[in-house]
Amino acid sequence: MNRQQPKEEVNKRKRFMVYMIFLAISGLLWLLIKINNVYTVKFPVTLTFSDPPPGIWLEDEFITQELEAELQSRGYELLRVVLFNKKKPIIHASMRSLSPRKVNQYEYYVTAQTLKNLVASHLGLGPDEVVIAENELRFRATQLTSKKVKVVPRLDISYDPSFGPYGQPEITPDSIEIYAINSVIDTLKFIPTEARTYRNTRNQLADSLKLNMQHPSMSAAHKKVFFVQQVEQFTETTALVDIESGDAAGLKIFPNRTLVIYNVALKDFGKVDAGGFTVEVDTSGLAKRSAHLFLKVSRIPPGVQLVRLDPGKVEYLIPVTR
């Protein structure tokens, strides 16, 4: 009898295990059937809008809006959405991609179909699986004015010894239409770019620069510009140039020539000569009866970097009139 009792216990455990396995399989089959059914659930989302089209500026209270969507999909899709969005999802949307329509001078709206596509894309559902109760979403916007201003690059460039810039940076586009509220447009003279630093430069620079929008209402069709800075290797050389006395008729100067010391790109070395420079006497010192008159360079060939003049000043004699 003692041997038979353990055997009955073993049989009971086996029957219980078989029962639990069948129960688990039945539950799994039931779950698979259920999650394959179509369900409808309410699903709140937060929409934040940015990047309005040129010409309008969203007022702060309309930048973030709450929206209640209705999701109609199979259970396993809804389960995925809920598991991946434990908190109320925040959907960031570019106003330009939504193509808002104009109601009047101050009001714009986005259609329900556009909102459905936006929410469905974010949640990984089809547009037919999302229902938006609102027919449209309205915004109140401020009409902006515009002005075309020059783009000023903020570049900090240092060069390897004997290398330097060949001409000014080429900016494309070099001016741009800026939209903003009236008070900003009235004081806007130019639009700066982001600051960019380059060190030990010896090759051509070509890069993009973001525009620095200094006020929240500012916008433009372009977000960045492109710049090219030609870089060449330079060498130092000299040219002996005659000094012009300017308007001071009869003025005698000593010496009457000066040595212009300048840097020129190696590729232009044979193209630059003394005839490309004009050196004049600065006659402002005559009124002060200065002992010497300083020299100034009034014309310099393109691509040349002036170093100094030797001498940089001259003695003079004023003819005596009788």
C-alpha atoms as a printed R data frame, in Angstrom:
    type eleno elety resid chain resno       x       y       z
1   ATOM     1    CA   MET     A     1   0.000   0.000   0.000
2   ATOM     2    CA   ASN     A     2   2.851   2.343   0.701
3   ATOM     3    CA   ARG     A     3   4.273   1.688  -2.783
4   ATOM     4    CA   GLN     A     4   0.923   2.386  -4.483
5   ATOM     5    CA   GLN     A     5   0.461   5.832  -2.871
6   ATOM     6    CA   PRO     A     6   3.541   7.474  -4.427
7   ATOM     7    CA   LYS     A     7   2.435   6.126  -7.817
8   ATOM     8    CA   GLU     A     8  -0.958   7.787  -7.475
9   ATOM     9    CA   GLU     A     9   0.747  11.034  -6.510
10  ATOM    10    CA   VAL     A    10   2.915  10.866  -9.636
11  ATOM    11    CA   ASN     A    11  -0.141  10.256 -11.814
12  ATOM    12    CA   LYS     A    12  -1.942  13.203 -10.230
13  ATOM    13    CA   ARG     A    13   1.027  15.478 -10.948
14  ATOM    14    CA   LYS     A    14   1.200  14.279 -14.545
15  ATOM    15    CA   ARG     A    15  -2.521  14.891 -15.063
16  ATOM    16    CA   PHE     A    16  -2.147  18.367 -13.530
17  ATOM    17    CA   MET     A    17   0.830  19.200 -15.807
18  ATOM    18    CA   VAL     A    18  -1.093  18.007 -18.880
19  ATOM    19    CA   TYR     A    19  -4.056  20.112 -17.798
20  ATOM    20    CA   MET     A    20  -1.869  23.204 -17.340
21  ATOM    21    CA   ILE     A    21  -0.201  22.712 -20.749
22  ATOM    22    CA   PHE     A    22  -3.573  22.431 -22.471
23  ATOM    23    CA   LEU     A    23  -4.787  25.438 -20.510
24  ATOM    24    CA   ALA     A    24  -1.746  27.470 -21.610
25  ATOM    25    CA   ILE     A    25  -2.172  26.407 -25.237
26  ATOM    26    CA   SER     A    26  -5.879  27.257 -25.087
27  ATOM    27    CA   GLY     A    27  -5.102  30.650 -23.565
28  ATOM    28    CA   LEU     A    28  -2.485  31.351 -26.211
29  ATOM    29    CA   LEU     A    29  -4.870  30.410 -29.009
30  ATOM    30    CA   TRP     A    30  -7.581  32.583 -27.451
31  ATOM    31    CA   LEU     A    31  -5.125  35.473 -27.170
32  ATOM    32    CA   LEU     A    32  -4.012  35.073 -30.789
33  ATOM    33    CA   ILE     A    33  -7.621  35.128 -31.912
34  ATOM    34    CA   LYS     A    34  -8.416  38.156 -29.766
35  ATOM    35    CA   ILE     A    35  -5.398  40.277 -30.737
36  ATOM    36    CA   ASN     A    36  -6.209  39.599 -34.379
37  ATOM    37    CA   ASN     A    37  -9.581  41.309 -33.910
38  ATOM    38    CA   VAL     A    38 -10.036  44.993 -34.727
39  ATOM    39    CA   TYR     A    39 -10.413  47.344 -31.760
40  ATOM    40    CA   THR     A    40 -10.958  51.076 -31.334
41  ATOM    41    CA   VAL     A    41  -9.125  53.040 -28.646
42  ATOM    42    CA   LYS     A    42  -8.757  56.707 -27.767
43  ATOM    43    CA   PHE     A    43  -5.163  57.895 -28.038
44  ATOM    44    CA   PRO     A    44  -4.180  61.470 -27.019
45  ATOM    45    CA   VAL     A    45  -1.133  63.040 -28.669
46  ATOM    46    CA   THR     A    46   0.689  66.359 -28.379
47  ATOM    47    CA   LEU     A    47   1.602  68.194 -31.565
48  ATOM    48    CA   THR     A    48   4.393  70.779 -31.605
49  ATOM    49    CA   PHE     A    49   4.780  72.887 -34.723
50  ATOM    50    CA   SER     A    50   7.891  74.636 -35.992
51  ATOM    51    CA   ASP     A    51   9.397  75.963 -39.198
52  ATOM    52    CA   PRO     A    52   6.387  77.956 -40.461
53  ATOM    53    CA   PRO     A    53   6.361  78.915 -44.151
54  ATOM    54    CA   PRO     A    54   8.094  82.221 -45.017
55  ATOM    55    CA   GLY     A    55   5.796  85.128 -44.357
56  ATOM    56    CA   ILE     A    56   3.989  83.908 -41.225
57  ATOM    57    CA   TRP     A    57   4.883  83.495 -37.570
58  ATOM    58    CA   LEU     A    58   2.922  81.242 -35.214
59  ATOM    59    CA   GLU     A    59   1.821  82.840 -31.987
60  ATOM    60    CA   ASP     A    60   3.139  81.009 -28.921
61  ATOM    61    CA   GLU     A    61  -0.199  79.602 -27.790
62  ATOM    62    CA   PHE     A    62  -0.612  77.728 -31.089
63  ATOM    63    CA   ILE     A    63   2.877  76.194 -31.299
64  ATOM    64    CA   THR     A    64   1.823  73.251 -29.062
65  ATOM    65    CA   GLN     A    65  -1.639  71.725 -29.399
66  ATOM    66    CA   GLU     A    66  -3.357  68.717 -27.853
67  ATOM    67    CA   LEU     A    67  -5.168  66.283 -30.118
68  ATOM    68    CA   GLU     A    68  -7.227  63.171 -29.372
69  ATOM    69    CA   ALA     A    69  -6.946  60.551 -32.076
70  ATOM    70    CA   GLU     A    70  -9.027  57.398 -32.391
71  ATOM    71    CA   LEU     A    71  -7.038  54.330 -33.403
72  ATOM    72    CA   GLN     A    72  -8.855  51.517 -35.226
73  ATOM    73    CA   SER     A    73  -6.547  48.568 -35.783
74  ATOM    74    CA   ARG     A    74  -5.879  44.958 -34.914
75  ATOM    75    CA   GLY     A    75  -5.044  44.176 -31.318
76  ATOM    76    CA   TYR     A    76  -1.400  43.321 -31.910
77  ATOM    77    CA   GLU     A    77  -0.835  46.688 -33.675
78  ATOM    78    CA   LEU     A    78  -2.490  48.589 -30.830
79  ATOM    79    CA   LEU     A    79  -0.458  46.601 -28.305
80  ATOM    80    CA   ARG     A    80   2.719  47.629 -30.134
81  ATOM    81    CA   VAL     A    81   1.670  51.292 -30.159
82  ATOM    82    CA   VAL     A    82   0.870  51.269 -26.439
83  ATOM    83    CA   LEU     A    83   4.087  49.470 -25.464
84  ATOM    84    CA   PHE     A    84   6.258  51.888 -27.447
85  ATOM    85    CA   ASN     A    85   4.357  54.970 -26.272
86  ATOM    86    CA   LYS     A    86   3.936  54.545 -22.518
87  ATOM    87    CA   LYS     A    87   3.848  58.329 -22.178
88  ATOM    88    CA   LYS     A    88   1.671  60.575 -24.315
89  ATOM    89    CA   PRO     A    89   3.677  60.903 -27.538
90  ATOM    90    CA   ILE     A    90   4.923  64.285 -28.691
91  ATOM    91    CA   ILE     A    91   4.906  64.668 -32.457
92  ATOM    92    CA   HIS     A    92   7.185  67.359 -33.885
93  ATOM    93    CA   ALA     A    93   5.939  68.673 -37.202
94  ATOM    94    CA   SER     A    94   7.328  71.111 -39.739
95  ATOM    95    CA   MET     A    95   4.638  73.565 -40.816
96  ATOM    96    CA   ARG     A    96   6.137  73.727 -44.296
97  ATOM    97    CA   SER     A    97   5.605  69.992 -44.822
98  ATOM    98    CA   LEU     A    98   1.979  70.292 -43.650
99  ATOM    99    CA   SER     A    99   1.114  72.984 -46.250
100 ATOM   100    CA   PRO     A   100  -1.270  75.053 -44.086
101 ATOM   101    CA   ARG     A   101  -4.153  76.772 -45.877
102 ATOM   102    CA   LYS     A   102  -5.095  80.394 -45.370
103 ATOM   103    CA   VAL     A   103  -8.490  81.384 -43.954
104 ATOM   104    CA   ASN     A   104  -7.852  85.127 -43.720
105 ATOM   105    CA   GLN     A   105  -4.986  87.495 -42.992
106 ATOM   106    CA   TYR     A   106  -4.409  86.028 -39.541
107 ATOM   107    CA   GLU     A   107  -5.790  82.466 -39.575
108 ATOM   108    CA   TYR     A   108  -4.493  79.261 -41.131
109 ATOM   109    CA   TYR     A   109  -5.647  75.662 -40.877
110 ATOM   110    CA   VAL     A   110  -4.390  72.118 -41.449
111 ATOM   111    CA   THR     A   111  -6.871  69.546 -42.772
112 ATOM   112    CA   ALA     A   112  -7.897  66.439 -40.850
113 ATOM   113    CA   GLN     A   113  -6.449  64.241 -43.599
114 ATOM   114    CA   THR     A   114  -3.041  65.896 -43.192
115 ATOM   115    CA   LEU     A   115  -3.225  65.359 -39.421
116 ATOM   116    CA   LYS     A   116  -4.212  61.707 -39.932
117 ATOM   117    CA   ASN     A   117  -1.204  61.125 -42.153
118 ATOM   118    CA   LEU     A   118   1.056  62.836 -39.622
119 ATOM   119    CA   VAL     A   119  -0.164  60.816 -36.611
120 ATOM   120    CA   ALA     A   120  -0.287  57.533 -38.558
121 ATOM   121    CA   SER     A   121   3.270  57.989 -39.826
122 ATOM   122    CA   HIS     A   122   4.550  58.677 -36.307
123 ATOM   123    CA   LEU     A   123   2.780  55.640 -34.807
124 ATOM   124    CA   GLY     A   124   3.613  53.269 -37.672
125 ATOM   125    CA   LEU     A   125  -0.040  52.810 -38.686
126 ATOM   126    CA   GLY     A   126  -1.892  53.294 -41.948
127 ATOM   127    CA   PRO     A   127  -3.888  56.525 -42.473
128 ATOM   128    CA   ASP     A   128  -7.114  54.461 -42.541
129 ATOM   129    CA   GLU     A   129  -6.377  53.228 -39.008
130 ATOM   130    CA   VAL     A   130  -6.457  56.746 -37.514
131 ATOM   131    CA   VAL     A   131  -9.566  58.869 -37.015
132 ATOM   132    CA   ILE     A   132  -9.364  62.573 -36.134
133 ATOM   133    CA   ALA     A   133 -12.527  64.018 -34.676
134 ATOM   134    CA   GLU     A   134 -11.694  67.601 -35.654
135 ATOM   135    CA   ASN     A   135 -12.326  68.570 -39.275
136 ATOM   136    CA   GLU     A   136  -9.301  70.841 -39.164
137 ATOM   137    CA   LEU     A   137  -6.751  72.366 -36.821
138 ATOM   138    CA   ARG     A   138  -6.618  76.169 -36.813
139 ATOM   139    CA   PHE     A   139  -3.728  78.511 -36.053
140 ATOM   140    CA   ARG     A   140  -3.525  82.207 -35.507
141 ATOM   141    CA   ALA     A   141  -0.436  83.661 -37.123
142 ATOM   142    CA   THR     A   142   1.187  87.056 -37.527
143 ATOM   143    CA   GLN     A   143   1.820  88.256 -41.062
144 ATOM   144    CA   LEU     A   144   5.505  89.047 -41.494
145 ATOM   145    CA   THR     A   145   7.291  91.609 -43.611
146 ATOM   146    CA   SER     A   146  10.516  90.944 -45.461
147 ATOM   147    CA   LYS     A   147  13.786  92.574 -46.437
148 ATOM   148    CA   LYS     A   148  16.675  91.399 -48.583
149 ATOM   149    CA   VAL     A   149  19.918  91.789 -46.624
150 ATOM   150    CA   LYS     A   150  23.557  90.940 -47.091
151 ATOM   151    CA   VAL     A   151  24.944  87.719 -45.611
152 ATOM   152    CA   VAL     A   152  28.008  88.343 -43.428
153 ATOM   153    CA   PRO     A   153  30.097  85.212 -42.709
154 ATOM   154    CA   ARG     A   154  31.669  84.904 -39.251
155 ATOM   155    CA   LEU     A   155  34.959  83.248 -40.142
156 ATOM   156    CA   ASP     A   156  38.100  83.001 -38.047
157 ATOM   157    CA   ILE     A   157  40.803  81.686 -40.382
158 ATOM   158    CA   SER     A   158  44.515  81.334 -39.703
159 ATOM   159    CA   TYR     A   159  46.982  80.159 -42.327
160 ATOM   160    CA   ASP     A   160  50.149  78.153 -42.476
161 ATOM   161    CA   PRO     A   161  53.265  80.337 -42.894
162 ATOM   162    CA   SER     A   162  53.601  81.586 -46.512
163 ATOM   163    CA   PHE     A   163  49.916  80.795 -47.228
164 ATOM   164    CA   GLY     A   164  47.054  83.268 -47.232
165 ATOM   165    CA   PRO     A   165  43.624  84.162 -48.661
166 ATOM   166    CA   TYR     A   166  43.388  84.754 -52.377
167 ATOM   167    CA   GLY     A   167  40.537  87.240 -52.644
168 ATOM   168    CA   GLN     A   168  37.486  87.577 -50.447
169 ATOM   169    CA   PRO     A   169  35.250  84.656 -49.436
170 ATOM   170    CA   GLU     A   170  32.627  83.868 -52.076
171 ATOM   171    CA   ILE     A   171  29.203  83.519 -50.416
172 ATOM   172    CA   THR     A   172  26.314  81.810 -52.224
173 ATOM   173    CA   PRO     A   173  23.797  83.342 -51.977
174 ATOM   174    CA   ASP     A   174  25.457  86.563 -50.814
175 ATOM   175    CA   SER     A   175  22.124  88.156 -49.851
176 ATOM   176    CA   ILE     A   176  18.878  86.617 -48.693
177 ATOM   177    CA   GLU     A   177  15.233  87.522 -48.126
178 ATOM   178    CA   ILE     A   178  14.515  87.561 -44.383
179 ATOM   179    CA   TYR     A   179  10.972  87.496 -42.965
180 ATOM   180    CA   ALA     A   180  10.284  88.844 -39.480
181 ATOM   181    CA   ILE     A   181   7.952  91.060 -37.496
182 ATOM   182    CA   ASN     A   182   8.095  94.774 -38.316
183 ATOM   183    CA   SER     A   183  10.171  95.824 -35.305
184 ATOM   184    CA   VAL     A   184  12.910  93.339 -36.271
185 ATOM   185    CA   ILE     A   185  12.894  94.156 -39.986
186 ATOM   186    CA   ASP     A   186  13.181  97.893 -39.290
187 ATOM   187    CA   THR     A   187  16.562  97.451 -37.548
188 ATOM   188    CA   LEU     A   188  17.931  94.577 -39.641
189 ATOM   189    CA   LYS     A   189  21.037  95.570 -41.627
190 ATOM   190    CA   PHE     A   190  22.561  92.159 -42.393
191 ATOM   191    CA   ILE     A   191  22.263  88.506 -41.434
192 ATOM   192    CA   PRO     A   192  25.311  86.847 -39.818
193 ATOM   193    CA   THR     A   193  26.198  83.197 -40.141
194 ATOM   194    CA   GLU     A   194  27.260  80.830 -37.403
195 ATOM   195    CA   ALA     A   195  30.850  81.293 -36.228
196 ATOM   196    CA   ARG     A   196  33.361  78.913 -37.787
197 ATOM   197    CA   THR     A   197  37.085  78.523 -37.040
198 ATOM   198    CA   TYR     A   198  39.788  77.118 -39.339
199 ATOM   199    CA   ARG     A   199  43.411  76.747 -38.319
200 ATOM   200    CA   ASN     A   200  46.704  76.181 -40.192
201 ATOM   201    CA   THR     A   201  44.959  76.505 -43.532
202 ATOM   202    CA   ARG     A   202  46.872  75.809 -46.728
203 ATOM   203    CA   ASN     A   203  44.154  74.504 -49.082
204 ATOM   204    CA   GLN     A   204  40.943  75.946 -50.474
205 ATOM   205    CA   LEU     A   205  38.085  76.117 -47.974
206 ATOM   206    CA   ALA     A   206  34.570  75.137 -49.071
207 ATOM   207    CA   ASP     A   207  31.819  74.662 -46.509
208 ATOM   208    CA   SER     A   208  28.226  75.429 -45.592
209 ATOM   209    CA   LEU     A   209  27.291  77.939 -42.896
210 ATOM   210    CA   LYS     A   210  24.015  78.112 -41.007
211 ATOM   211    CA   LEU     A   211  22.321  81.483 -40.868
212 ATOM   212    CA   ASN     A   212  22.110  82.953 -37.379
213 ATOM   213    CA   MET     A   213  18.460  83.885 -36.923
214 ATOM   214    CA   GLN     A   214  18.621  86.325 -34.034
215 ATOM   215    CA   HIS     A   215  14.896  86.550 -33.288
216 ATOM   216    CA   PRO     A   216  12.235  83.806 -33.018
217 ATOM   217    CA   SER     A   217  10.125  85.455 -35.722
218 ATOM   218    CA   MET     A   218  12.948  85.422 -38.277
219 ATOM   219    CA   SER     A   219  12.791  82.921 -41.126
220 ATOM   220    CA   ALA     A   220  14.063  82.518 -44.656
221 ATOM   221    CA   ALA     A   221  13.695  80.188 -47.609
222 ATOM   222    CA   HIS     A   222  17.319  79.132 -47.047
223 ATOM   223    CA   LYS     A   223  18.676  77.866 -43.728
224 ATOM   224    CA   LYS     A   224  22.317  78.033 -44.761
225 ATOM   225    CA   VAL     A   225  24.698  79.476 -47.318
226 ATOM   226    CA   PHE     A   226  27.845  78.114 -48.933
227 ATOM   227    CA   PHE     A   227  31.224  79.766 -48.945
228 ATOM   228    CA   VAL     A   228  34.471  79.242 -50.820
229 ATOM   229    CA   GLN     A   229  37.774  80.820 -49.790
230 ATOM   230    CA   GLN     A   230  40.588  80.475 -52.294
231 ATOM   231    CA   VAL     A   231  43.969  79.876 -50.647
232 ATOM   232    CA   GLU     A   232  47.348  80.324 -52.324
233 ATOM   233    CA   GLN     A   233  50.990  80.234 -51.383
234 ATOM   234    CA   PHE     A   234  52.522  83.710 -51.250
235 ATOM   235    CA   THR     A   235  56.035  85.068 -51.557
236 ATOM   236    CA   GLU     A   236  57.426  88.440 -50.516
237 ATOM   237    CA   THR     A   237  58.870  90.728 -53.184
238 ATOM   238    CA   THR     A   238  59.390  94.452 -53.883
239 ATOM   239    CA   ALA     A   239  58.698  97.137 -56.450
240 ATOM   240    CA   LEU     A   240  60.265 100.608 -56.742
241 ATOM   241    CA   VAL     A   241  57.383 103.063 -57.258
242 ATOM   242    CA   ASP     A   242  57.358 106.794 -58.074
243 ATOM   243    CA   ILE     A   243  55.691 108.955 -55.434
244 ATOM   244    CA   GLU     A   244  52.899 111.259 -56.590
245 ATOM   245    CA   SER     A   245  52.502 114.630 -54.829
246 ATOM   246    CA   GLY     A   246  48.780 114.843 -55.448
247 ATOM   247    CA   ASP     A   247  47.132 118.273 -55.357
248 ATOM   248    CA   ALA     A   248  50.158 120.041 -53.845
249 ATOM   249    CA   ALA     A   249  51.459 121.742 -56.995
250 ATOM   250    CA   GLY     A   250  55.219 122.444 -57.000
251 ATOM   251    CA   LEU     A   251  55.817 120.424 -53.843
252 ATOM   252    CA   LYS     A   252  59.344 119.009 -53.776
253 ATOM   253    CA   ILE     A   253  59.758 115.676 -51.992
254 ATOM   254    CA   PHE     A   254  62.853 113.695 -51.040
255 ATOM   255    CA   PRO     A   255  63.155 110.903 -52.037
256 ATOM   256    CA   ASN     A   256  60.726 110.804 -54.937
257 ATOM   257    CA   ARG     A   257  60.470 107.007 -55.034
258 ATOM   258    CA   THR     A   258  59.735 104.377 -52.423
259 ATOM   259    CA   LEU     A   259  60.148 100.633 -52.166
260 ATOM   260    CA   VAL     A   260  56.801  98.849 -51.929
261 ATOM   261    CA   ILE     A   261  57.240  95.557 -50.095
262 ATOM   262    CA   TYR     A   262  54.335  93.188 -50.720
263 ATOM   263    CA   ASN     A   263  53.217  89.574 -50.782
264 ATOM   264    CA   VAL     A   264  51.941  88.088 -54.023
265 ATOM   265    CA   ALA     A   265  50.582  84.642 -54.892
266 ATOM   266    CA   LEU     A   266  53.156  82.488 -56.619
267 ATOM   267    CA   LYS     A   267  50.849  82.025 -59.612
268 ATOM   268    CA   ASP     A   268  50.622  85.826 -60.045
269 ATOM   269    CA   PHE     A   269  54.300  86.580 -59.467
270 ATOM   270    CA   GLY     A   270  55.011  87.472 -63.100
271 ATOM   271    CA   LYS     A   271  51.821  89.533 -63.506
272 ATOM   272    CA   VAL     A   272  52.559  92.267 -60.915
273 ATOM   273    CA   ASP     A   273  54.982  95.136 -61.432
274 ATOM   274    CA   ALA     A   274  55.530  98.703 -60.200
275 ATOM   275    CA   GLY     A   275  52.910 100.046 -62.630
276 ATOM   276    CA   GLY     A   276  50.162  98.370 -60.636
277 ATOM   277    CA   PHE     A   277  50.799 100.541 -57.540
278 ATOM   278    CA   THR     A   278  50.042 104.188 -56.864
279 ATOM   279    CA   VAL     A   279  51.799 105.806 -53.901
280 ATOM   280    CA   GLU     A   280  50.839 109.349 -52.864
281 ATOM   281    CA   VAL     A   281  51.951 111.902 -50.315
282 ATOM   282    CA   ASP     A   282  49.528 112.505 -47.477
283 ATOM   283    CA   THR     A   283  49.397 116.309 -47.638
284 ATOM   284    CA   SER     A   284  47.392 116.667 -44.439
285 ATOM   285    CA   GLY     A   285  50.709 117.215 -42.646
286 ATOM   286    CA   LEU     A   286  51.337 120.472 -44.540
287 ATOM   287    CA   ALA     A   287  48.851 122.413 -42.452
288 ATOM   288    CA   LYS     A   288  50.587 121.210 -39.290
289 ATOM   289    CA   ARG     A   289  54.027 122.073 -40.725
290 ATOM   290    CA   SER     A   290  55.205 118.546 -39.952
291 ATOM   291    CA   ALA     A   291  58.874 117.799 -40.553
292 ATOM   292    CA   HIS     A   292  57.902 114.809 -42.717
293 ATOM   293    CA   LEU     A   293  54.937 113.789 -44.833
294 ATOM   294    CA   PHE     A   294  53.663 110.245 -44.645
295 ATOM   295    CA   LEU     A   295  53.008 108.119 -47.706
296 ATOM   296    CA   LYS     A   296  49.856 106.196 -48.546
297 ATOM   297    CA   VAL     A   297  49.088 103.550 -51.154
298 ATOM   298    CA   SER     A   298  45.960 104.532 -53.101
299 ATOM   299    CA   ARG     A   299  46.032 101.720 -55.677
300 ATOM   300    CA   ILE     A   300  47.141  98.142 -55.336
301 ATOM   301    CA   PRO     A   301  46.887  95.211 -57.801
302 ATOM   302    CA   PRO     A   302  44.223  92.537 -57.073
303 ATOM   303    CA   GLY     A   303  45.419  89.633 -54.947
304 ATOM   304    CA   VAL     A   304  48.393  91.556 -53.528
305 ATOM   305    CA   GLN     A   305  48.929  91.896 -49.769
306 ATOM   306    CA   LEU     A   306  50.797  95.073 -48.839
307 ATOM   307    CA   VAL     A   307  53.484  94.662 -46.172
308 ATOM   308    CA   ARG     A   308  55.069  98.096 -45.848
309 ATOM   309    CA   LEU     A   309  56.732 101.053 -47.581
310 ATOM   310    CA   ASP     A   310  60.437 101.842 -47.272
311 ATOM   311    CA   PRO     A   311  60.661 104.703 -46.617
312 ATOM   312    CA   GLY     A   312  57.161 105.324 -45.305
313 ATOM   313    CA   LYS     A   313  57.635 109.115 -45.106
314 ATOM   314    CA   VAL     A   314  59.477 111.807 -47.040
315 ATOM   315    CA   GLU     A   315  61.013 115.215 -46.501
316 ATOM   316    CA   TYR     A   316  59.614 118.102 -48.524
317 ATOM   317    CA   LEU     A   317  60.120 121.681 -49.660
318 ATOM   318    CA   ILE     A   318  57.340 124.147 -50.360
319 ATOM   319    CA   PRO     A   319  58.253 126.583 -53.163
320 ATOM   320    CA   VAL     A   320  58.275 130.230 -52.089
321 ATOM   321    CA   THR     A   321  55.898 132.410 -54.115
322 ATOM   322    CA   ARG     A   322  56.682 136.124 -54.730
